[in-house]
mmCIF file of C-alpha atoms and ligand atoms in Angstrom:
data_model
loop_
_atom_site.group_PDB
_atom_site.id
_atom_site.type_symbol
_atom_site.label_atom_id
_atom_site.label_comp_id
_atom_site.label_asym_id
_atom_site.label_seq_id
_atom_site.Cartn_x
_atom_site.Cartn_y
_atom_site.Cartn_z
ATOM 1 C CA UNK A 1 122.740 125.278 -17.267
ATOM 2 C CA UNK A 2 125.381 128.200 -17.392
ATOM 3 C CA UNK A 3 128.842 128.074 -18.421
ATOM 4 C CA UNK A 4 129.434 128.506 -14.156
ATOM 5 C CA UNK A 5 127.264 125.627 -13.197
ATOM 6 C CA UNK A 6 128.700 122.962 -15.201
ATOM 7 C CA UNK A 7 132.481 123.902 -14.574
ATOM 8 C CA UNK A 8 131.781 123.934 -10.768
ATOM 9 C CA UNK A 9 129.828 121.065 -11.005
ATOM 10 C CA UNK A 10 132.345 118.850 -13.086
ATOM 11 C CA UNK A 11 135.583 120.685 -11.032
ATOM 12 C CA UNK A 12 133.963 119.737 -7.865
ATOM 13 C CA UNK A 13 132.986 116.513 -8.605
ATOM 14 C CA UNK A 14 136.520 115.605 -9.710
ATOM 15 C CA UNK A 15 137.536 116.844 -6.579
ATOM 16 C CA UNK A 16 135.291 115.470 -4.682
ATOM 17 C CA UNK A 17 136.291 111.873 -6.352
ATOM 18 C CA UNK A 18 140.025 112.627 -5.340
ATOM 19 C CA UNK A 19 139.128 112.971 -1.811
ATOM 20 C CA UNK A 20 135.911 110.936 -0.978
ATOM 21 C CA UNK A 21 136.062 108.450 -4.065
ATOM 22 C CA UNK A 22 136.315 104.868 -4.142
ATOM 23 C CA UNK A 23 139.713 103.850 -4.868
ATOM 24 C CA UNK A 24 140.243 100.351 -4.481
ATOM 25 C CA UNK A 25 137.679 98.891 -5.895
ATOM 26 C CA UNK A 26 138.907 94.834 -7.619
ATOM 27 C CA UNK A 27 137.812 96.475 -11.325
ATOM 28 C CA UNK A 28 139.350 99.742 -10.685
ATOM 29 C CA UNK A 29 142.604 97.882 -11.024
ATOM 30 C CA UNK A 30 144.315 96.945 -14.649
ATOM 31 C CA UNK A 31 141.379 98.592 -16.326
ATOM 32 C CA UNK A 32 140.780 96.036 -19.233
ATOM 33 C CA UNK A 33 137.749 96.680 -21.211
ATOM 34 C CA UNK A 34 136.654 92.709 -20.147
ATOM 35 C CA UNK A 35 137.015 93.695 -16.471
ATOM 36 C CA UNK A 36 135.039 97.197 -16.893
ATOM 37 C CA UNK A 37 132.607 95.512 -19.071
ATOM 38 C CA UNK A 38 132.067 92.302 -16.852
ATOM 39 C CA UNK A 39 131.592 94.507 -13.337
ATOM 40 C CA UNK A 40 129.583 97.351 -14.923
ATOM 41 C CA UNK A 41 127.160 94.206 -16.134
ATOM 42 C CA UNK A 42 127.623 92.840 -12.926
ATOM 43 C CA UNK A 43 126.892 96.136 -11.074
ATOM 44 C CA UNK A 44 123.637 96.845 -13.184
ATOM 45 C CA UNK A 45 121.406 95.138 -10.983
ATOM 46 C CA UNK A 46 123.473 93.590 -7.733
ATOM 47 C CA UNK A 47 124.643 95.796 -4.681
ATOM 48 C CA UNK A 48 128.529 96.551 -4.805
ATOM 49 C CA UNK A 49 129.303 93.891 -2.135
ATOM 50 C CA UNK A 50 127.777 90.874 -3.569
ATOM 51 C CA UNK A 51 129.804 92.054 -7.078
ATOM 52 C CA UNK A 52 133.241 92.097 -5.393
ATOM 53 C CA UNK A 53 133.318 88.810 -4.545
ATOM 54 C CA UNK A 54 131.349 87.284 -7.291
ATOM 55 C CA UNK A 55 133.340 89.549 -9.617
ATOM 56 C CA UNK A 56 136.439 87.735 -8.367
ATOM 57 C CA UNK A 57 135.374 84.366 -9.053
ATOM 58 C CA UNK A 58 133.871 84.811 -12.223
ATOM 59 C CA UNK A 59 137.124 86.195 -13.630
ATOM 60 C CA UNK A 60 138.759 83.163 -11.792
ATOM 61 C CA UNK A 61 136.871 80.656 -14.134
ATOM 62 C CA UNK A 62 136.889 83.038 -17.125
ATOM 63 C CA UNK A 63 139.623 85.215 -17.025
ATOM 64 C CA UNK A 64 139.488 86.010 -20.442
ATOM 65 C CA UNK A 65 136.975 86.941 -23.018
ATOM 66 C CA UNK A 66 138.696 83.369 -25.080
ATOM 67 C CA UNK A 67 137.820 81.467 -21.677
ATOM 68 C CA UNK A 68 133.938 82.728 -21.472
ATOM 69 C CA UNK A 69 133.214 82.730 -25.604
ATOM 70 C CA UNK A 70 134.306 78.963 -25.529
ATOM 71 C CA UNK A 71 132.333 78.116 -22.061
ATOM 72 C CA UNK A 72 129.284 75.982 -22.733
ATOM 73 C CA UNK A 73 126.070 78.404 -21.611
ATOM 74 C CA UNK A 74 125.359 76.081 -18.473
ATOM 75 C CA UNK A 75 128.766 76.638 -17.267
ATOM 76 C CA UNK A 76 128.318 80.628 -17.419
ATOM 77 C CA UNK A 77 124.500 80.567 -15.924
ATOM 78 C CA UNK A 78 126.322 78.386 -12.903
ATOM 79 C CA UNK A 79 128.846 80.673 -12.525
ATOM 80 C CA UNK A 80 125.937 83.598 -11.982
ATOM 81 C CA UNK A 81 123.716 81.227 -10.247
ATOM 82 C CA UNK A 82 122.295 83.520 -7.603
ATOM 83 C CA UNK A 83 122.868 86.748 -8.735
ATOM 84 C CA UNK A 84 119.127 86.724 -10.410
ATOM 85 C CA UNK A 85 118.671 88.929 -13.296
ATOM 86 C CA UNK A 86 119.553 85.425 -15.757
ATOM 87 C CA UNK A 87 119.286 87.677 -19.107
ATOM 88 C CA UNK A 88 122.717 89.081 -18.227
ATOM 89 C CA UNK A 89 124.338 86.319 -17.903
ATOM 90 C CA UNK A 90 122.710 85.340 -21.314
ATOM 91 C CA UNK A 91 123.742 88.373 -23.136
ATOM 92 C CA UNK A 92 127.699 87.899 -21.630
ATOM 93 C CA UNK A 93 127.932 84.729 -23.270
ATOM 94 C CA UNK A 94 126.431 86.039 -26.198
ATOM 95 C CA UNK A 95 128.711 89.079 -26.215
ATOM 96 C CA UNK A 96 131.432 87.029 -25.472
ATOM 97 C CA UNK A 97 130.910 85.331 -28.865
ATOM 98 C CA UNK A 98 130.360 88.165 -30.940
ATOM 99 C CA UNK A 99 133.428 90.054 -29.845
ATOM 100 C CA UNK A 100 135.609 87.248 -30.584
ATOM 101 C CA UNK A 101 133.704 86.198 -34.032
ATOM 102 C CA UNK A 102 133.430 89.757 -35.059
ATOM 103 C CA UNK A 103 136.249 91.889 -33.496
ATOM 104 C CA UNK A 104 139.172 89.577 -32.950
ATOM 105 C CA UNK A 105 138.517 89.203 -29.294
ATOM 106 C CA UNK A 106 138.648 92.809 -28.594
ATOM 107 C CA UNK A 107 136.484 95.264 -27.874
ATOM 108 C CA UNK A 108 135.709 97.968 -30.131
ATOM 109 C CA UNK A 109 136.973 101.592 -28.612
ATOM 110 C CA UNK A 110 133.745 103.697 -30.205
ATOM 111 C CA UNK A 111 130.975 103.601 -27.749
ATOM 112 C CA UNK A 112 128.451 103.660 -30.354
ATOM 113 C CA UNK A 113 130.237 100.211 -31.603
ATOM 114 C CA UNK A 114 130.094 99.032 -28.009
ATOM 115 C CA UNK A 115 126.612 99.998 -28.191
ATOM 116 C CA UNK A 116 125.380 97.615 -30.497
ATOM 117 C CA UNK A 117 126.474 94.491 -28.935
ATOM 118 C CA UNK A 118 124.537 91.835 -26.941
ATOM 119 C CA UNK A 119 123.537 93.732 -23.417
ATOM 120 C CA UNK A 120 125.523 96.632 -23.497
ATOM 121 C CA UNK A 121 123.668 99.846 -23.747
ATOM 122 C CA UNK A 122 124.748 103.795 -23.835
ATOM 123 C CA UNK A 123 125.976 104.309 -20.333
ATOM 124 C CA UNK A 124 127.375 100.887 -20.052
ATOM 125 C CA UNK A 125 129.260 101.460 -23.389
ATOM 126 C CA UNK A 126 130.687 104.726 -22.337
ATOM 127 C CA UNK A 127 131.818 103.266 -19.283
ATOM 128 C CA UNK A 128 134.286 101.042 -20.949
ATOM 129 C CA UNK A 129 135.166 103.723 -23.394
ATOM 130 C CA UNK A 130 136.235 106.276 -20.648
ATOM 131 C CA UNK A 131 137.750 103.419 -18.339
ATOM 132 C CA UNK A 132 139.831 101.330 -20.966
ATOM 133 C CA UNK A 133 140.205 103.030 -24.036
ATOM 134 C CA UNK A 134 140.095 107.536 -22.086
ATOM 135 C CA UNK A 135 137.156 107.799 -25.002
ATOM 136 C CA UNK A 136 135.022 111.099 -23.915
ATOM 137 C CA UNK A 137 131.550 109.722 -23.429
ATOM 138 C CA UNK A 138 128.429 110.169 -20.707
ATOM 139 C CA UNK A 139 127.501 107.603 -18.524
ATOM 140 C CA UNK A 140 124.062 107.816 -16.886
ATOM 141 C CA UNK A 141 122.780 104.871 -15.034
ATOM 142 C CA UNK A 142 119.909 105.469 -12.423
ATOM 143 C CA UNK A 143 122.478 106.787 -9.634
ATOM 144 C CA UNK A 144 123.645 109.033 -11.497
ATOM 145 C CA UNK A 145 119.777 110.427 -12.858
ATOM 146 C CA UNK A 146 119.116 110.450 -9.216
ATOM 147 C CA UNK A 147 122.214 112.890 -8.810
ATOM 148 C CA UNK A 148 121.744 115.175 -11.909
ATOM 149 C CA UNK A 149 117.835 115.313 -11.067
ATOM 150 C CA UNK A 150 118.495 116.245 -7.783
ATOM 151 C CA UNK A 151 121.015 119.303 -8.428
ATOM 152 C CA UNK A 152 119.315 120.810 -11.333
ATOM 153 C CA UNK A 153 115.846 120.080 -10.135
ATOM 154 C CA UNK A 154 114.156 117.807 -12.654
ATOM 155 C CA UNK A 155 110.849 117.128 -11.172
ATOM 156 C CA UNK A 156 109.430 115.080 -13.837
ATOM 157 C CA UNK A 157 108.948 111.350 -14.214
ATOM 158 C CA UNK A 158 112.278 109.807 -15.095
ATOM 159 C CA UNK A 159 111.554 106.963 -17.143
ATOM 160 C CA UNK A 160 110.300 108.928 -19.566
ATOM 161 C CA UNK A 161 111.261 110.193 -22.716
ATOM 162 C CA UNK A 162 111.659 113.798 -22.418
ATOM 163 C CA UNK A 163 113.243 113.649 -18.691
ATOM 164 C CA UNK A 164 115.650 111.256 -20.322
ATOM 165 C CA UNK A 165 116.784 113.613 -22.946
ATOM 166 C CA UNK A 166 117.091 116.345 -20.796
ATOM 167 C CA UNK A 167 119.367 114.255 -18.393
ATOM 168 C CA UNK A 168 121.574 112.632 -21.402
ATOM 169 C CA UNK A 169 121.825 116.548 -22.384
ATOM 170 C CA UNK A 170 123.147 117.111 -19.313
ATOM 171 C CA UNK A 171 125.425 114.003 -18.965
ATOM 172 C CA UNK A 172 127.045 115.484 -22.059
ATOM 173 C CA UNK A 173 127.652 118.738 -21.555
ATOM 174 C CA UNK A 174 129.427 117.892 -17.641
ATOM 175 C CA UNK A 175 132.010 116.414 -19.352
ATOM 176 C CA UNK A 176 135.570 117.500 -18.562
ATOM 177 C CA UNK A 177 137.380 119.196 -21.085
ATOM 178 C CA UNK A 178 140.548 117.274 -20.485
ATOM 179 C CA UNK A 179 140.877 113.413 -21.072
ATOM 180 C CA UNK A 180 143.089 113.789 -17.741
ATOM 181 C CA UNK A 181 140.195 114.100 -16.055
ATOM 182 C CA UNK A 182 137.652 112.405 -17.831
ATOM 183 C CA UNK A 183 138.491 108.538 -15.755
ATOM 184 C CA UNK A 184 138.265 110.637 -12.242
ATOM 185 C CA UNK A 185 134.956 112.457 -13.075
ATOM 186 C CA UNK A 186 132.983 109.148 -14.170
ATOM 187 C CA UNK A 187 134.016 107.426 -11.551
ATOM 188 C CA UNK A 188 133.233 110.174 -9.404
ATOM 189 C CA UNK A 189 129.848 110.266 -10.584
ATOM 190 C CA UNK A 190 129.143 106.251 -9.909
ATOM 191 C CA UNK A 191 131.108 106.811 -6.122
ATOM 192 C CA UNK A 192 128.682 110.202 -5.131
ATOM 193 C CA UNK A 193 125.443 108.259 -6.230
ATOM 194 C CA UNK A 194 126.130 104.865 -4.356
ATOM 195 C CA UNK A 195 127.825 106.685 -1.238
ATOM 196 C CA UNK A 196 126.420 110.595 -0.738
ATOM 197 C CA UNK A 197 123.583 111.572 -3.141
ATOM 198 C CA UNK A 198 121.730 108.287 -1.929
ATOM 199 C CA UNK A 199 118.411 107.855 -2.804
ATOM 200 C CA UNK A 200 117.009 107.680 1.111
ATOM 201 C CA UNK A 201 119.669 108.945 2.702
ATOM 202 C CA UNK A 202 121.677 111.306 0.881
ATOM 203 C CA UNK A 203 124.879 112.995 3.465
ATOM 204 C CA UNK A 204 122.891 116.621 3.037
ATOM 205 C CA UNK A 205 120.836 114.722 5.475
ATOM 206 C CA UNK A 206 122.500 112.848 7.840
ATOM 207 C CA UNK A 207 125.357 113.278 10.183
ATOM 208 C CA UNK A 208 128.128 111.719 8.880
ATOM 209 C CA UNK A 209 131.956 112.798 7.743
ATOM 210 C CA UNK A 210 130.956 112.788 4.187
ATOM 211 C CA UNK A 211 130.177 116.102 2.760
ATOM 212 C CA UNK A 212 128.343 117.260 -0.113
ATOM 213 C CA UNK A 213 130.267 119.867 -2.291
ATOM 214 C CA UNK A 214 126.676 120.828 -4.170
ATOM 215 C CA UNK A 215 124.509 122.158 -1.002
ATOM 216 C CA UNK A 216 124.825 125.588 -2.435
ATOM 217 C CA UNK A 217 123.569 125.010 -5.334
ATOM 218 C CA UNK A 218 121.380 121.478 -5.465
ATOM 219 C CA UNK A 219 118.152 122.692 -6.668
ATOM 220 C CA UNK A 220 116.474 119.676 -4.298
ATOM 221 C CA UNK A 221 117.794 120.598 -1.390
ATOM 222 C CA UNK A 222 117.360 124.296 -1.297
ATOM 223 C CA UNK A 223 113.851 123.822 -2.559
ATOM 224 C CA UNK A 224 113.171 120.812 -0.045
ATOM 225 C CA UNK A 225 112.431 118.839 -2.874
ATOM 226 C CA UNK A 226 114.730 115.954 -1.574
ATOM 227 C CA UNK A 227 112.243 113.288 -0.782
ATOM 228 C CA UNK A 228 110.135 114.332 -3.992
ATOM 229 C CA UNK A 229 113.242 114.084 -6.753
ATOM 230 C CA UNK A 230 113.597 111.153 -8.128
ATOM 231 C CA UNK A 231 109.487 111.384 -8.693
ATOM 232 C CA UNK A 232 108.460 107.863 -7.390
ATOM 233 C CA UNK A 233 106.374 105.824 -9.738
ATOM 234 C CA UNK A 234 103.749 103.152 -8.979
ATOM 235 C CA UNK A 235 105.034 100.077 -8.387
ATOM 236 C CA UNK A 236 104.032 97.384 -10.951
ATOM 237 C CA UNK A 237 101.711 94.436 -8.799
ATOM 238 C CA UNK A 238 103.366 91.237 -7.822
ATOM 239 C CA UNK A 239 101.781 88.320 -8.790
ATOM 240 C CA UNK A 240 101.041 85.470 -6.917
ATOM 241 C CA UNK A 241 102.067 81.993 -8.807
ATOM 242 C CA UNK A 242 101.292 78.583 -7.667
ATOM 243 C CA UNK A 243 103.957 76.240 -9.007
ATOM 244 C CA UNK A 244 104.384 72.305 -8.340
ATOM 245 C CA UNK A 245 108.065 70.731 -8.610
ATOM 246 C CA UNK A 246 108.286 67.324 -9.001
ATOM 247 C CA UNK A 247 111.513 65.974 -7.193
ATOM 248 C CA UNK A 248 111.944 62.528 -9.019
ATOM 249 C CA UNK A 249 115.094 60.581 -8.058
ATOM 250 C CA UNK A 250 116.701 57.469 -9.519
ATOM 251 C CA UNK A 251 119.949 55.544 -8.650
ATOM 252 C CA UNK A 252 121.857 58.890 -7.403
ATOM 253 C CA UNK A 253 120.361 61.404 -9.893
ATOM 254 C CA UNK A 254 117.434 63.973 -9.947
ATOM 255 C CA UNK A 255 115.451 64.416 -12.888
ATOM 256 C CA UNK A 256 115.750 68.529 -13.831
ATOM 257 C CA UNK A 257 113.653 70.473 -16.913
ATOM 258 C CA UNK A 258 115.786 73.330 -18.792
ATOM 259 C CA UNK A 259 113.379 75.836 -18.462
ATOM 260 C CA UNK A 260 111.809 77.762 -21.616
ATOM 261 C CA UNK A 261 113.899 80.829 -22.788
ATOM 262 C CA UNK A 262 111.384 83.232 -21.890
ATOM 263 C CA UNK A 263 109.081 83.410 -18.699
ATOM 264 C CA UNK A 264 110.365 82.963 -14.794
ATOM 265 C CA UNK A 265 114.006 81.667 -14.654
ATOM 266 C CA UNK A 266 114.296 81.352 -18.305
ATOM 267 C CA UNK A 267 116.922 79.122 -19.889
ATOM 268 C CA UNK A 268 117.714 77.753 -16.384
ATOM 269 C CA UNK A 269 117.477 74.201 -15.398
ATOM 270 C CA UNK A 270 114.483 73.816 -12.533
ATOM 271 C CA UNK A 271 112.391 70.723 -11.333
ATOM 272 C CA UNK A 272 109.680 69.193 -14.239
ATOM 273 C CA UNK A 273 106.126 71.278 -12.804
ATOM 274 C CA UNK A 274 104.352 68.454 -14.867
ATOM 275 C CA UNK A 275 105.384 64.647 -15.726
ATOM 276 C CA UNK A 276 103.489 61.335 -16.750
ATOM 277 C CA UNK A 277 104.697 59.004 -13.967
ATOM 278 C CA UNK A 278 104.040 54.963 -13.377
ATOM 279 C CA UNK A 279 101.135 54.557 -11.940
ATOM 280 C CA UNK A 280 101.066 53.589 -7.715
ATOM 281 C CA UNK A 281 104.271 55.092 -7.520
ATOM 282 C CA UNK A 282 104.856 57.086 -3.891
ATOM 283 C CA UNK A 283 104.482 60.795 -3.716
ATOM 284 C CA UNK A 284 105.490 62.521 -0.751
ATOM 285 C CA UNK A 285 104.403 65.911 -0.082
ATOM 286 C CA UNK A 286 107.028 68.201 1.223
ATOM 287 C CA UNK A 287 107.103 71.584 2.880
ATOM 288 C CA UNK A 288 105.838 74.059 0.433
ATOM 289 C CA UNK A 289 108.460 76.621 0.140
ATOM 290 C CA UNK A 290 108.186 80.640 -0.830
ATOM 291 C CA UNK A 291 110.188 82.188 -3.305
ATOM 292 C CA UNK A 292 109.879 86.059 -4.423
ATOM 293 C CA UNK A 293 110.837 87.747 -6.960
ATOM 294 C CA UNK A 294 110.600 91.008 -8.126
ATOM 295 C CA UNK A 295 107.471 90.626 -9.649
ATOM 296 C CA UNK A 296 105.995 87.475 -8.899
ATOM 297 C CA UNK A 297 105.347 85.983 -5.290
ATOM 298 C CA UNK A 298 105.889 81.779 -5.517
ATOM 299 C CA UNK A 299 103.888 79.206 -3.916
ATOM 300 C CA UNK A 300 105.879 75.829 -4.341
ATOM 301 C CA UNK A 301 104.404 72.860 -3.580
ATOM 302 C CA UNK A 302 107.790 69.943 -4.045
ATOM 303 C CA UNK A 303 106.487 66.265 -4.427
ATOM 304 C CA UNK A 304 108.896 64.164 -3.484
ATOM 305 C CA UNK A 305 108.881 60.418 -5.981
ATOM 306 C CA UNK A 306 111.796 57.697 -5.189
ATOM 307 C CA UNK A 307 112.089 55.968 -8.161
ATOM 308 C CA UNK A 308 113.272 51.727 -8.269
ATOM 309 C CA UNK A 309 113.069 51.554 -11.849
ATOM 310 C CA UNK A 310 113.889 54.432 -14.542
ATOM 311 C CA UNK A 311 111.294 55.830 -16.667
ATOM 312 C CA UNK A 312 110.765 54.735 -19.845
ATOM 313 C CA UNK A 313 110.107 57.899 -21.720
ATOM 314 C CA UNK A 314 111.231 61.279 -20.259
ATOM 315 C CA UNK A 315 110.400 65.159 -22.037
ATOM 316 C CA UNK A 316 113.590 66.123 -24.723
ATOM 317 C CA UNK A 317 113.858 68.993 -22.342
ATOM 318 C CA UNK A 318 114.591 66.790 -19.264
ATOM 319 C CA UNK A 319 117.869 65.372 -18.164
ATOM 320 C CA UNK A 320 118.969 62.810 -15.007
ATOM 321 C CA UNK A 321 121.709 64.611 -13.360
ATOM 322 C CA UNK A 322 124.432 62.974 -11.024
ATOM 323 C CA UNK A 323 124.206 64.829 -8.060
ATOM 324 C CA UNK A 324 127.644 65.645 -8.222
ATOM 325 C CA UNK A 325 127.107 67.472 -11.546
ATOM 326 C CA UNK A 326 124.800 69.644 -10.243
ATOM 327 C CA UNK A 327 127.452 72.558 -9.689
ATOM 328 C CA UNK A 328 127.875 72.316 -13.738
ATOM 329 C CA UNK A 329 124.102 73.283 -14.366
ATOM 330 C CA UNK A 330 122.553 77.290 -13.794
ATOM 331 C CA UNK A 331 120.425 76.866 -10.864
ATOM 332 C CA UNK A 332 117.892 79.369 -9.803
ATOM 333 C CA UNK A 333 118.429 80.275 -6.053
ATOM 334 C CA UNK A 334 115.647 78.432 -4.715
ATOM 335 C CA UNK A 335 116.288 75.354 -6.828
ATOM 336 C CA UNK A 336 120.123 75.044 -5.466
ATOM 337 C CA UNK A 337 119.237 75.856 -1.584
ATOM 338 C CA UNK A 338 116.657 72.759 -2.308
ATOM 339 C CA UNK A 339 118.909 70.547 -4.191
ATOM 340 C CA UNK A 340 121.393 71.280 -1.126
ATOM 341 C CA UNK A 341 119.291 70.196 1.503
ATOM 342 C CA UNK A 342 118.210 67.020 -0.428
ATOM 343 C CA UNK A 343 122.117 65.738 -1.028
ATOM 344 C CA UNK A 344 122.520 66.253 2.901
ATOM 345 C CA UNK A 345 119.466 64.499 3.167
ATOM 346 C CA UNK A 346 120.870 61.449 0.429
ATOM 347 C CA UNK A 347 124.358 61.299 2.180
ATOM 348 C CA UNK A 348 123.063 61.113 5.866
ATOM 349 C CA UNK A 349 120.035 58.392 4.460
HETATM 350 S S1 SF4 B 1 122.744 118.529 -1.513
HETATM 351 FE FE1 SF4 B 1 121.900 116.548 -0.935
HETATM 352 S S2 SF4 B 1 120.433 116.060 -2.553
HETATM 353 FE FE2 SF4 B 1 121.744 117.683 -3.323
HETATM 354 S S3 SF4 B 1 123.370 116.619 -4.422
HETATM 355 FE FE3 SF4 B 1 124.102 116.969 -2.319
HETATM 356 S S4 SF4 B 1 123.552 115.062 -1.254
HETATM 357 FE FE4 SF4 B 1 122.355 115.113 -3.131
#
């Protein structure tokens, strides 16, 4: 990269941001770093939509980092119920706690600091250094190694090492000089990967009112290389799993399993897949339901058991739950659209 390259790029992206940007975005307002911290977490893994209203009502419950460090685990999994991706959730509590043990409630201003708590990793730590605290550092989540690959050409596998290093060399030196400029260039950066460098549809493309400022000098598209940068990599199988959920209900509860902290839908509460039951006892079979996710496919066969009497004995991991206290409890997706049907089912028996 020449000196001419990276101040056109970073001047043109900054005006490009001014013009084309996102502006109005719920966390682009009273910049805390909790608010940039929670939606860039948020944002990792859930489209921009789904964030702003489920951005809203998180910070509803826990408006502060003080509300979320004292929440009980099952409260903060129930408040992401849905958004999938369950470690994140995990690691904000766990955040949470460490910023308030170990920094007074606040979050540290040096990104490598930021960098070393629960969940938060280089391009997520610059982002709250550049949005609360003007700090100079490089984000570079996959839009914008989509965007940087594209312009300069980087043909190589991106998940790798040595692609990596070039980009984060790259992220580094586009950085504005001036710490005016350094808020509008970032967030120019996220706003031309989600909206104009797409990755199937990017506006050098299509017909639309959005313009690209780089066509004269995007390595991709004046080599044609647009379809072929990012380099797409094999997808990793999906896995079909046969599971059986055992819907046991007693005197207005259902009997629910916390789930182990590692595997599918770890640490959240699900049906019990196996349990030692009295014997004659009726089992219905219900529909069998489907359930994918990003690696596994799910075959769930629920077996319905009305219970007169309780059980005598039940797992240390499983709990009766009032049906009205199921909005307390992290819920994978599945579970909850079940559960939902069932209480309908209970209220209209
Ligand atoms: S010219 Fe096309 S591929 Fe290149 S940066 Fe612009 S939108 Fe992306």
């Amino acid at each position: 990269m020449n000196f001419i390259e990276i101040k056109n790029f970073t001047e043109q992206l900054i005006a490009w941001q001014k013009k084309q940007g996102r502006h109005h975005l719920p966390w682009q307002e009273n910049r805390t770093a909790y608010r940039v911290w929670l939606s860039e977490v948020m944002l990792q893994q859930t489209q921009v939509n789904t964030v702003i209203e489920r951005y809203q009502a998180f910070l509803k419950r826990f408006p502060t980092i003080q509300h979320l460090d004292r929440a009980s685990i099952d409260h903060v999994l129930a408040e992401w119920s849905g958004m999938g991706y369950y470690t994140r959730a995990r690691n904000l509590h766990k955040c949470a706690q460490t910023v308030v043990d170990q920094f007074d409630g606040v979050f540290p201003k040096d990104p490598k600091k930021l960098e070393d708590l629960p969940g938060i990793g280089r391009s997520t730590a610059a982002a709250i250094a550049v949005f609360a605290y003007g700090q100079p550092a490089a984000i570079l989540d996959g839009n914008v190694k989509r965007v940087l690959a594209r312009v300069w050409g980087i043909e190589e596998d991106l998940s790798k090492g040595a692609a990596i290093k070039k980009l984060w060399g790259h992220a580094e030196t586009l950085l504005p000089q001036t710490s005016a400029d350094l808020v509008t260039y970032t967030q120019g950066l996220m706003d031309f990967g989600a909206t104009c460098c797409t990755q199937s549809n990017p506006a050098c493309l299509r017909t639309s009112s959005m313009t690209c400022p780089f066509m004269n000098i995007c390595v991709a598209k004046k080599s044609n290389l647009i379809q072929k940068i990012p380099l797409k990599v094999k997808k990793v199988k999906v896995l079909k799993v046969d599971m059986k959920w055992w819907i046991v209900i007693h005197d207005g509860q259902v009997l629910l399993e916390k789930r182990a902290e590692q595997g599918i839908w770890a640490g959240l509460w699900s049906f019990p897949e196996e349990i030692s039951l009295p014997k004659n006892v009726q089992q219905i079979d219900l529909s069998p339901i489907k359930h994918v996710l990003t690696h596994r496919r799910l075959n769930i066969q629920p077996k319905k058991v009305v219970l007169k009497k309780n059980l005598s004995k039940i797992n240390d991991n499983f709990s009766w739950v009032a049906f009205s206290e199921l909005s307390n409890l992290g819920l994978p997706t599945p579970v909850k659209s079940f559960l939902k049907d069932l209480i309908q089912a209970h209220d209209g028996a």
